[in-house]
Amino acid sequence: MAKKKVKIDPSACIMCGACVGSYPDDFRFSDAGPAEAVTGEADEDAVSVCPVGAISVEE
Ligand code: SF4
C-alpha cells in the first residue's frame, strides 16, 4: 500500500492510541502528547482509524 503525506490536528487528537496501535511504524505519541506522523507519511487507510477525524491526507 502506498503511503501518503498525512497531518494530524493536535488540537483534535484525543490520544486514544488507535493510530499508534494500528500503524506503529507510521505514528507515535509526541513529547507534548498528541500523536504525530513519524516520517510525515502513512498508509492512507490510517485516516479511517481515527475516531475524531484528526488525521488527514495532504493531497
Ligand atoms: S487515532 Fe486520532 S485521536 Fe487517536 S491517537 Fe491517533 S490521531 Fe489521536
mmCIF file of C-alpha atoms and ligand atoms in Angstrom:
data_model
loop_
_atom_site.group_PDB
_atom_site.id
_atom_site.type_symbol
_atom_site.label_atom_id
_atom_site.label_comp_id
_atom_site.label_asym_id
_atom_site.label_seq_id
_atom_site.Cartn_x
_atom_site.Cartn_y
_atom_site.Cartn_z
ATOM 1 C CA MET A 1 0.000 0.000 0.000
ATOM 2 C CA ALA A 2 1.411 3.346 -0.996
ATOM 3 C CA LYS A 3 1.964 5.876 1.698
ATOM 4 C CA LYS A 4 0.621 9.399 1.526
ATOM 5 C CA LYS A 5 1.613 12.615 3.234
ATOM 6 C CA VAL A 6 -0.547 12.961 6.299
ATOM 7 C CA LYS A 7 -1.038 15.505 9.017
ATOM 8 C CA ILE A 8 -2.582 15.300 12.450
ATOM 9 C CA ASP A 9 -4.510 18.131 14.035
ATOM 10 C CA PRO A 10 -3.018 18.094 17.543
ATOM 11 C CA SER A 11 -5.931 20.063 18.971
ATOM 12 C CA ALA A 12 -8.364 17.389 17.756
ATOM 13 C CA CYS A 13 -6.329 14.342 18.851
ATOM 14 C CA ILE A 14 -7.797 12.749 21.977
ATOM 15 C CA MET A 15 -4.782 10.450 22.352
ATOM 16 C CA CYS A 16 -6.852 7.291 22.002
ATOM 17 C CA GLY A 17 -3.894 5.389 20.581
ATOM 18 C CA ALA A 18 -5.736 3.826 17.650
ATOM 19 C CA CYS A 19 -3.323 5.117 15.021
ATOM 20 C CA VAL A 20 -0.247 4.310 17.096
ATOM 21 C CA GLY A 21 -1.553 0.820 17.838
ATOM 22 C CA SER A 22 -2.607 0.028 14.271
ATOM 23 C CA TYR A 23 0.302 1.667 12.464
ATOM 24 C CA PRO A 24 3.222 1.737 14.898
ATOM 25 C CA ASP A 25 5.707 2.373 12.092
ATOM 26 C CA ASP A 26 3.804 5.450 10.958
ATOM 27 C CA PHE A 27 2.600 7.111 14.174
ATOM 28 C CA ARG A 28 3.882 7.765 17.662
ATOM 29 C CA PHE A 29 2.896 9.976 20.564
ATOM 30 C CA SER A 30 4.773 13.267 20.600
ATOM 31 C CA ASP A 31 6.520 14.515 23.716
ATOM 32 C CA ALA A 32 3.697 17.059 24.034
ATOM 33 C CA GLY A 33 1.076 14.288 23.995
ATOM 34 C CA PRO A 34 -0.857 14.200 20.726
ATOM 35 C CA ALA A 35 0.044 11.661 18.060
ATOM 36 C CA GLU A 36 2.359 12.627 15.239
ATOM 37 C CA ALA A 37 3.392 11.025 11.965
ATOM 38 C CA VAL A 38 6.879 9.555 12.374
ATOM 39 C CA THR A 39 8.036 10.403 8.857
ATOM 40 C CA GLY A 40 5.146 12.637 7.766
ATOM 41 C CA GLU A 41 3.803 9.814 5.632
ATOM 42 C CA ALA A 42 1.436 6.971 6.456
ATOM 43 C CA ASP A 43 -0.812 4.339 4.918
ATOM 44 C CA GLU A 44 -3.821 6.336 3.746
ATOM 45 C CA ASP A 45 -6.145 3.811 5.391
ATOM 46 C CA ALA A 46 -4.880 5.142 8.712
ATOM 47 C CA VAL A 47 -7.200 8.126 8.279
ATOM 48 C CA SER A 48 -10.169 5.878 8.978
ATOM 49 C CA VAL A 49 -8.875 4.539 12.310
ATOM 50 C CA CYS A 50 -9.074 7.942 13.988
ATOM 51 C CA PRO A 51 -12.415 8.304 15.798
ATOM 52 C CA VAL A 52 -12.292 12.101 15.773
ATOM 53 C CA GLY A 53 -11.001 12.699 12.260
ATOM 54 C CA ALA A 54 -7.732 14.228 13.423
ATOM 55 C CA ILE A 55 -5.705 12.524 10.670
ATOM 56 C CA SER A 56 -5.966 13.884 7.166
ATOM 57 C CA VAL A 57 -4.211 13.139 3.893
ATOM 58 C CA GLU A 58 -2.439 16.041 2.254
ATOM 59 C CA GLU A 59 -3.006 15.876 -1.479
HETATM 60 S S1 SF4 B 1 -6.312 7.823 16.234
HETATM 61 FE FE1 SF4 B 1 -6.695 10.057 16.179
HETATM 62 S S2 SF4 B 1 -7.317 10.622 18.265
HETATM 63 FE FE2 SF4 B 1 -6.370 8.588 18.366
HETATM 64 S S3 SF4 B 1 -4.206 8.995 18.883
HETATM 65 FE FE3 SF4 B 1 -4.345 8.853 16.624
HETATM 66 S S4 SF4 B 1 -4.671 10.987 15.912
HETATM 67 FE FE4 SF4 B 1 -5.099 10.928 18.116
#
